[in-house]
Every structure is written in C-alpha cells, then in structure tokens.
Coordinates of C-alpha atoms in Angstrom, one line a residue:
X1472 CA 89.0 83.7 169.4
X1473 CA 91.1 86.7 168.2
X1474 CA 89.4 89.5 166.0
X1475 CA 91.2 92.1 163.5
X1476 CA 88.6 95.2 163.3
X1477 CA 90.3 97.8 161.5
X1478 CA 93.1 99.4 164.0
X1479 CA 92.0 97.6 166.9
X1480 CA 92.5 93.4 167.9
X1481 CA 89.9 91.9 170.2
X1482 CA 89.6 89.1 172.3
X1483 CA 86.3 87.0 172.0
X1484 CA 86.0 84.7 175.2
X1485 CA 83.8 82.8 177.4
X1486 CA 84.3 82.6 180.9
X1487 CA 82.2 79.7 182.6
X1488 CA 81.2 79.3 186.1
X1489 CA 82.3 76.2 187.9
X1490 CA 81.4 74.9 191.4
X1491 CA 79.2 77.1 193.8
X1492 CA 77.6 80.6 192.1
X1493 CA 78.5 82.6 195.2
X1494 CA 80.3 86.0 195.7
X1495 CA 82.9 84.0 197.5
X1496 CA 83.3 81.3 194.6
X1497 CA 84.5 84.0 191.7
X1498 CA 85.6 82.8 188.2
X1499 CA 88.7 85.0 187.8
X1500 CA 89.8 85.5 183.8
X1501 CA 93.1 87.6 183.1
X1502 CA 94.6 88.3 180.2
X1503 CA 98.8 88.6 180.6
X1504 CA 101.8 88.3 178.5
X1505 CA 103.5 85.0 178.1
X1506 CA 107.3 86.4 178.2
X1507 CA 108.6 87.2 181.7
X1508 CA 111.2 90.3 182.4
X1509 CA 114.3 89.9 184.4
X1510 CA 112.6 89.5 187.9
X1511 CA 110.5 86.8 186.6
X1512 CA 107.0 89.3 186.7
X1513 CA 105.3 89.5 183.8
X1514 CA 106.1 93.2 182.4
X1515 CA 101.7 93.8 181.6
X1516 CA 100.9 92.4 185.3
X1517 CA 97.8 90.6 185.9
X1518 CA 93.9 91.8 185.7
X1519 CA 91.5 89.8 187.6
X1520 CA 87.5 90.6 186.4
X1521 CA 86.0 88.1 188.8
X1522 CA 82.3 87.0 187.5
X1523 CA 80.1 84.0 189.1
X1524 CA 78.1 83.5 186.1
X1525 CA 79.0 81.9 182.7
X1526 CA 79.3 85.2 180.2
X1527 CA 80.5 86.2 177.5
X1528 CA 83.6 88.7 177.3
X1529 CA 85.7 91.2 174.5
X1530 CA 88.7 92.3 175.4
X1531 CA 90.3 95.1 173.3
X1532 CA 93.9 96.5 171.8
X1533 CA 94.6 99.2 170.0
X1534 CA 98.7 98.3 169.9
X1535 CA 98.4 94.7 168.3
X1536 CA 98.3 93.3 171.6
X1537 CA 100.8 94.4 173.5
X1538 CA 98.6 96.3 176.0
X1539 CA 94.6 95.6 176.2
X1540 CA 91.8 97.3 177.7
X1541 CA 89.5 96.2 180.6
X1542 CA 87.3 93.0 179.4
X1543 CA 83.8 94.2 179.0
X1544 CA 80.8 91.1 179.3
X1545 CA 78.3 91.8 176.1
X1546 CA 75.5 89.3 177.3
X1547 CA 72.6 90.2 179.0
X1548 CA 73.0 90.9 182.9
X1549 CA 76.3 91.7 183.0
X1550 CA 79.1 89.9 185.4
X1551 CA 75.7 89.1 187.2
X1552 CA 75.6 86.9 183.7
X1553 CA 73.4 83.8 183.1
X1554 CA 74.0 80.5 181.5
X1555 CA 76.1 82.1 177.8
X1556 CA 78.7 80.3 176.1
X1557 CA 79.7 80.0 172.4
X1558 CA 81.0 83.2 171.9
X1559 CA 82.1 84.1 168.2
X1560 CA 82.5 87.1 166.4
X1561 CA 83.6 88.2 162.9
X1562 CA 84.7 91.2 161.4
X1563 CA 82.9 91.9 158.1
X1564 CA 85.3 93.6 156.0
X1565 CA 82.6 94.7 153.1
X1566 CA 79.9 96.1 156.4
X1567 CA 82.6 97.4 158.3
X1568 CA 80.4 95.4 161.4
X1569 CA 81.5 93.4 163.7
X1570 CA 79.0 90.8 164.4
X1571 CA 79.0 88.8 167.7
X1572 CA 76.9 85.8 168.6
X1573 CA 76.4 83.4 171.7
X1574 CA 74.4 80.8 173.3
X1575 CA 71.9 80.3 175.8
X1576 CA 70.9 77.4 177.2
X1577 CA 67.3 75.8 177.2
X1578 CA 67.7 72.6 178.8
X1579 CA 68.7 70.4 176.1
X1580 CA 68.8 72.5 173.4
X1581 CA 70.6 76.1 172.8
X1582 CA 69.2 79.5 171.2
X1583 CA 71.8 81.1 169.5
X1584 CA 71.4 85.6 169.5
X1585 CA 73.6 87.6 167.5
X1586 CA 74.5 91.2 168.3
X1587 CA 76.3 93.5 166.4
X1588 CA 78.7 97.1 166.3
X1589 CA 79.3 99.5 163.2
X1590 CA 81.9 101.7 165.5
X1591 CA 84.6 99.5 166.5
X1592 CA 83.4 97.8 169.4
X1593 CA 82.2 101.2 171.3
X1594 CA 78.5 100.2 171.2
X1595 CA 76.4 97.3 170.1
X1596 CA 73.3 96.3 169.5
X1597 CA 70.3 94.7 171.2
X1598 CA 70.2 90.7 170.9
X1599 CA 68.6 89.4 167.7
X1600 CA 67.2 85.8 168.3
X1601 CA 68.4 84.2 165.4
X1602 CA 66.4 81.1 165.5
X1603 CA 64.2 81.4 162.4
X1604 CA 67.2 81.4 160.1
X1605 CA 69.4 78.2 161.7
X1606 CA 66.2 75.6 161.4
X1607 CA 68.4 73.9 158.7
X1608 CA 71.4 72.8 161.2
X1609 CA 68.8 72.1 163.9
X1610 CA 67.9 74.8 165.8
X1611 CA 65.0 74.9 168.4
X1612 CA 65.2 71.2 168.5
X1613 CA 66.5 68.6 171.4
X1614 CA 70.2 68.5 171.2
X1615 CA 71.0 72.2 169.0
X1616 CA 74.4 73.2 170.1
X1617 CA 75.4 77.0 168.6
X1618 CA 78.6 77.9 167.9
X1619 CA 81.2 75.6 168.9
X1620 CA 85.0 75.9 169.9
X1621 CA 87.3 77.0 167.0
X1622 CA 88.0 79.7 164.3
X1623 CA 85.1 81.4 162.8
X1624 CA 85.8 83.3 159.3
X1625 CA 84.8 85.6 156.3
X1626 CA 86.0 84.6 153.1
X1627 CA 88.2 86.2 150.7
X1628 CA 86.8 89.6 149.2
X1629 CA 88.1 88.3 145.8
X1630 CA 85.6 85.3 145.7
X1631 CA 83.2 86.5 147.6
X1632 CA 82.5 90.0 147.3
X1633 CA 79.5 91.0 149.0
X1634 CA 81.2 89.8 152.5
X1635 CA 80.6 86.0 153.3
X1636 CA 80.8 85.1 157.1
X1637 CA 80.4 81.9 157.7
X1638 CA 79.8 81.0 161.7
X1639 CA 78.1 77.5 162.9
X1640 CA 78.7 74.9 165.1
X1641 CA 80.3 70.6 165.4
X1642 CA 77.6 69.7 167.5
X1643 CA 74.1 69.6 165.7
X1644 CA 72.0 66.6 167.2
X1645 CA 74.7 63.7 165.8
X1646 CA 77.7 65.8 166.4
X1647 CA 77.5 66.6 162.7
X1648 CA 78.8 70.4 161.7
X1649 CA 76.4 72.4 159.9
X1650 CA 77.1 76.4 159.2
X1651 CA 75.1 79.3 159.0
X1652 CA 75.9 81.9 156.5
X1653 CA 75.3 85.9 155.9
X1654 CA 76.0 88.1 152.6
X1655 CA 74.4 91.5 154.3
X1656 CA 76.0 92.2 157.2
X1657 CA 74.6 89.1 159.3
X1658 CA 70.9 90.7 158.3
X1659 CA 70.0 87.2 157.2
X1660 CA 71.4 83.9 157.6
X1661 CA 71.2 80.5 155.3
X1662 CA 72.4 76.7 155.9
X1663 CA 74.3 74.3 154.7
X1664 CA 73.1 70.7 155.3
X1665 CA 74.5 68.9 158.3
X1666 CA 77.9 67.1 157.4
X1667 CA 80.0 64.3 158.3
X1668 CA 78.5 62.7 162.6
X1669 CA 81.1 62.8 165.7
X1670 CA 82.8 65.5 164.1
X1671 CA 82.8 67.8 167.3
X1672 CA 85.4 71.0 167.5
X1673 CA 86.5 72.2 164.8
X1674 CA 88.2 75.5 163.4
X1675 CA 88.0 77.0 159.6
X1676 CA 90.9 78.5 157.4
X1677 CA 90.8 79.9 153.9
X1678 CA 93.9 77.3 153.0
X1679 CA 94.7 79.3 149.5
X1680 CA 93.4 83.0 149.1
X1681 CA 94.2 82.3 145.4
X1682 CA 91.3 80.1 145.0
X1683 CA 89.1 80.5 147.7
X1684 CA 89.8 76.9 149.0
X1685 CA 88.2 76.3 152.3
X1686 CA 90.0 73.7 155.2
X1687 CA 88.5 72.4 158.1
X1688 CA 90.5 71.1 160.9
X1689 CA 88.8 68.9 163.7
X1690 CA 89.9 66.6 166.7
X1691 CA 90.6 63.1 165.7
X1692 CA 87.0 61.2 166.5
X1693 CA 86.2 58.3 165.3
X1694 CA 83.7 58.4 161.8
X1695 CA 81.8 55.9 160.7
X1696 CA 83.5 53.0 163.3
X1697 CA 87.2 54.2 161.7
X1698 CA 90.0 55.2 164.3
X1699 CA 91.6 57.9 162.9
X1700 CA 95.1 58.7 163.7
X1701 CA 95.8 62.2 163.5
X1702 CA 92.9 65.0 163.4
X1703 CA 90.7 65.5 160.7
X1704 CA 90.7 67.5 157.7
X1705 CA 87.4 68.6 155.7
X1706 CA 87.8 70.5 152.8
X1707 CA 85.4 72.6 150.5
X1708 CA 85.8 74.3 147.1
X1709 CA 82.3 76.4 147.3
X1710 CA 82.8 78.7 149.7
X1711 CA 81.6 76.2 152.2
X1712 CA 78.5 75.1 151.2
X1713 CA 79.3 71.3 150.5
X1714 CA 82.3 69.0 152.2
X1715 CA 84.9 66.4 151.6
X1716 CA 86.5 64.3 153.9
X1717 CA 87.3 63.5 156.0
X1718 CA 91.0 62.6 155.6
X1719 CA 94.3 62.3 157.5
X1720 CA 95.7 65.7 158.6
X1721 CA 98.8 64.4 160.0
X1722 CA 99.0 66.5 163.1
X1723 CA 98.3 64.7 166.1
X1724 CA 95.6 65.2 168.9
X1725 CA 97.3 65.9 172.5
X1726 CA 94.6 63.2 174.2
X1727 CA 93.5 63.6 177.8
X1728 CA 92.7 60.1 179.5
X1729 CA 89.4 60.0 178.2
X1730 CA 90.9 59.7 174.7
X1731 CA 89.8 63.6 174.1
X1732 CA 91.8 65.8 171.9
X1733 CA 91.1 70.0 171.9
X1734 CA 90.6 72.6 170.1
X1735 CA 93.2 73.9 167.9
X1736 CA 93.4 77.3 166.0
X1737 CA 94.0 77.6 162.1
X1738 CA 95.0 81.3 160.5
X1739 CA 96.2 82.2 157.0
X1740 CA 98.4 84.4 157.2
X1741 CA 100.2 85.9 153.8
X1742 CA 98.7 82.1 152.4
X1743 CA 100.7 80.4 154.7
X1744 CA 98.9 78.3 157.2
X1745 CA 99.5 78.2 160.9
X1746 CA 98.1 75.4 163.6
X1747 CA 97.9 76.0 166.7
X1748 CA 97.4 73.7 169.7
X1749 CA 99.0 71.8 172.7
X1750 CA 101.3 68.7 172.4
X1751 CA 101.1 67.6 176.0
X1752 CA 103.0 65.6 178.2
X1753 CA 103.3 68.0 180.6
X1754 CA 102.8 67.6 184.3
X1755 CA 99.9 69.2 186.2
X1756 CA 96.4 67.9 186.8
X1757 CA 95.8 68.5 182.8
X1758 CA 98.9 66.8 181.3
X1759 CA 97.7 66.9 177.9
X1760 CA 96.9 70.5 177.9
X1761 CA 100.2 71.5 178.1
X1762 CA 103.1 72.5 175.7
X1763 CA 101.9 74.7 172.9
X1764 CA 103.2 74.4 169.8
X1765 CA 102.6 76.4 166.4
X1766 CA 103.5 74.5 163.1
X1767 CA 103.3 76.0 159.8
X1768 CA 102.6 75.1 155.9
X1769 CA 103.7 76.3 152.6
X1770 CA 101.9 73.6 150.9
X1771 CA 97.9 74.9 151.9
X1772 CA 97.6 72.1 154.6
X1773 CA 98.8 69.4 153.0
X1774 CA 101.8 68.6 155.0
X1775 CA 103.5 70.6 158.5
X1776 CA 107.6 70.3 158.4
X1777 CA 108.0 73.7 161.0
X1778 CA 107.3 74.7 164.2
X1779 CA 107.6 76.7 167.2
X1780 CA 107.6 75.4 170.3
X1781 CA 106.3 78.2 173.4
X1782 CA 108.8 78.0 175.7
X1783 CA 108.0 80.3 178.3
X1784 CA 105.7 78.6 180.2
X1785 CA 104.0 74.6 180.0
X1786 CA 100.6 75.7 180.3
X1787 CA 98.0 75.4 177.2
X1788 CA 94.3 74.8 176.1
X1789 CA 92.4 75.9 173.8
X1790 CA 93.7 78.5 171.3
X1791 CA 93.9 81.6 168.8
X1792 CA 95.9 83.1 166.9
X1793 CA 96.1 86.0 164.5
X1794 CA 98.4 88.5 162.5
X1795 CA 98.7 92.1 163.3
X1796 CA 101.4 94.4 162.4
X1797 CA 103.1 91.9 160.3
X1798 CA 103.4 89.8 163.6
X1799 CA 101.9 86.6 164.9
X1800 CA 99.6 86.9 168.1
X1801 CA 99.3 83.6 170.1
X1802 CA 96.5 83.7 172.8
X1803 CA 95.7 80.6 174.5
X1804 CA 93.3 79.8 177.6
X1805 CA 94.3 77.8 180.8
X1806 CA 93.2 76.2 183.8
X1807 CA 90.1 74.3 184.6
X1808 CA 86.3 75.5 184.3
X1809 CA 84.9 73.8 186.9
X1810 CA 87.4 73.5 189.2
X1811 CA 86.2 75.0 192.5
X1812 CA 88.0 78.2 192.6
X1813 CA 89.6 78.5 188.9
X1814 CA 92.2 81.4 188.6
X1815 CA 91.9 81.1 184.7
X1816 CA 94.3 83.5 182.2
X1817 CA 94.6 84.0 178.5
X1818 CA 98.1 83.8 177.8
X1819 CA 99.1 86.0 174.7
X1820 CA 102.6 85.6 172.8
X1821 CA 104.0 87.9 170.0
X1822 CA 106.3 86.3 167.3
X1823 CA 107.3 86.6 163.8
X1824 CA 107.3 84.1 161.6
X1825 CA 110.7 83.8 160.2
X1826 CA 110.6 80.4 161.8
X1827 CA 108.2 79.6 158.8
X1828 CA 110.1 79.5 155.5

C-alpha cells in the first residue's frame, strides 16, 4: 500500500517468512526503481533489510518516490518480528495522524492493534488492541481475518468532514467483507454488517469526489454458485455503510492454476480512476503474476478503454499506486513468500498520465 502524509509518501508492507526461521534463511525485501539506465543497473541500486520473521514495514520518501529511506519494521520485536501481517495505514487528513494497523495471529483467528503518529511517521505510538470495537465483523471469534490485501481509504472532506477512514477486511468467517470505521482520529471504531460471502481481496476507491460514490473492486470468485467473468464490483452511496452488487467489472482476473486471481490497486486521481494489476502470461514459476498493466476510466468505473502497459520488466503481484507531484507512483511486490530463500523487491514506476484522456 502507498501513503500520501503531507510532504512525505510511504510505503506500507508486509514481509512474510517462508521456509526455515534461521539467520541463514533471511527474507530479503528491497525497494528499486523499475526503469534501468544505460548499463542495464538500476540508477537507485538495491537495499536488502533481511528479516526471518513475518513483520510489518514503512518505508519513507520525501521526493515523491524517487529516493526512499531505510524501511523501518513498526511491530513489536523488531526484524526479530513474530507472526504480523495485514498491514494498512491511512492518512487522516482532518487529524493530521497517520494511523497504522496489523494482525497477529492466534491460531485460527486474528487480533487486529492499531498504532498511530501525529509527526509524520518520526514516532508512533504503543499498540492499541482494537478488539472491543470490531465484534461486529467477527473479531475474537474462529476464523476473524483483519485487514486484508488492497487499498484502504478516507473519504472525501466534502462529504465527510470530521475525517472518515474506513479500513476492514474480505475474510470475516464466510469470506464476507465487513469494515470498521473511525470519525476521531481512529479513537473509536464502528461496523458495518458483514456483506456479500467468497468475496476475498478487495481494494476501495472514492469513484466520484463529486458525490462521494464509493467502488469496491474484488477478484472474480464465485457468489452464490454464479461464475463470474471478470472481477467484481461493489458499490455504495453512504459512505460505505451498506453495499450493492456485486456486478460485472469488465476487467479480467490474471488466474494462477488454482483458478486464483490477485490483488489489484484502485486510486482516484483528479476523479479519474486507475486499476492496477497483472495480466499474466508471462513465463517464470508464477506465470500469472506477470505483466502489469494500469487501465484508466473517465466514466467512474463503469467502463476501461486505456492503458499502460509496464514495460520494463515481466515481473508483477500485488500492487499500489498513488499520485504525488502531479505524477502517478506504481509500486508493485514480487517473488514468492514461501519460497525457501525469497529475494523479494517492490518495484516502483513513475508516470504521467497523459496516456489517460
């Protein structure tokens, strides 16, 4: 996930342990540019912060992200780590906070803790277990998942003005979504109900600022016994409290062999939309995470006539994007998790968006 705090853009990531937890079994995470100089190096090199635990990262650029700072782990333990994941974080706009949750596992069910900075991401706050509030979508019960893979969001100042954040999850106990939702600063939290079963990933996107029209994008499961396909969109006209849907998107899931999709990234950007996600057919031992591919539309969502197709390199996963300096920052995550020694980056790619029009 990709974060816009003021002056500064931050990478919010997980990096999970895989094989053996041993000093000689590191997870290495770098974070490097996608475009390539004249010699073929990459012009920001490569930064290797080897872990053997699953933890949860930020990484931090004060230039839009064109350079970035060390990553820096914000879950208990350090790069000694523990068993985190789900790692989301919002900026709230009206606080001026940046609030920052994760998971912990507890055999078959998750705690999700939430911990917070008022200065840009130079200190934070201790962990606030933040079980009390999520009871509605299922938490500290068998089968609780916290938040899940794609975009997290506030909601636009002009509907909202207190400062909505809205984080949550596509895995309650059916695979149903549910979000939890905070008007103070992530203080307090309310639910919605639980929507819509074997709805898994999903990203959120204010698809028109004008009306505060929410869009929910997901992979392209199966609901109610009906094959859908392309992946599904969910929309809502109350700032996310209740859900329609789901219906055709038209943009199609890149399907490993197991018939899963991934995670693709939404973003508004001047009430444009942008998706975000591989196409695959690549080679590799993950042919369908490969080939990434932004689309836009002019029409909120509706439809997806342009595109840009990454060229620099075949590798993809799951994504981000965001806009900063009137530019569009891809980031995107490769490689295998559990693969037995993973040399994992975060690829980042700045464009404009003439492409869109």
């Amino acid at each position: 996930q990709l974060i816009h705090a003021e002056k500064s853009v931050f990478i919010v990531i997980a990096c999970r342990m895989g094989g053996k937890n041993s000093e000689a079994d590191e997870r290495r995470l770098s974070v490097q540019a996608a475009e390539v100089d004249s010699s073929g190096e990459h012009p920001h090199g490569r930064r290797l912060d080897p872990t053997s635990a699953s933890v949860c990262l930020i990484k931090q650029s004060d230039d839009g992200g064109n350079h970035w700072h060390n990553f820096r782990v914000l879950t208990p333990g350090g790069w000694s780590g523990g068993y985190y994941h789900g790692c989301k974080a919002i900026y709230d706009k009206v606080h001026k906070r940046i609030l920052y949750q994760y998971s912990r596992d507890h055999g078959n069910t998750q705690t999700v803790y939430q911990i917070h900075s008022d200065d840009q991401g130079a200190r934070w706050s201790k962990p606030r277990d933040l079980t009390k509030y999520l009871i509605g979508c299922g938490a500290g019960q068998e089968g609780f998942s916290g938040n899940t893979a794609g975009d997290r969001i506030e909601l636009p100042l002009k509907q909202w003005p207190k400062g909505r954040v809205m984080f949550g999850t596509g895995q309650t106990q059916k695979d149903e979504f549910c979000f939890w939702y905070s008007e103070d600063g992530g203080r307090t939290y309310n639910t919605t109900r639980k929507w819509f079963p074997n709805t898994n990933e999903l990203s959120m996107v204010v698809a028109d600022e004008k009306t505060g029209l929410l869009l929910i994008n997901s992979r392209a499961t199966k609901y109610r016994g009906k094959e859908f396909k392309t992946r599904k969109n969910f929309w809502s006209h109350d700032g996310g409290i209740t859900w329609r849907g789901p219906e055709e998107s038209g943009l199609k899931d890149a399907e490993n062999g197991a018939g899963h999709g991934c995670e693709a990234s939404l973003l508004n950007m001047k009430n444009k939309l942008f998706f975000f996600n591989p196409t695959g057919g690549g080679g590799g031992k993950y042919p369908s995470r490969t080939n990434m591919v932004a689309r836009c539309s002019l029409d909120h969502g509706k439809t997806w006539p342009h595109e840009y197709k990454v060229k620099v390199t075949s590798e993809g996963g799951y994504s981000a994007m965001l806009e900063a300096q009137s530019k569009l920052i891809l980031a995107w995550g490769v490689g295998d998790s559990h693969a037995a020694h993973p040399q994992r980056n975060v690829y980042v790619q700045i464009i404009d968006t003439n492409w869109c029009k």
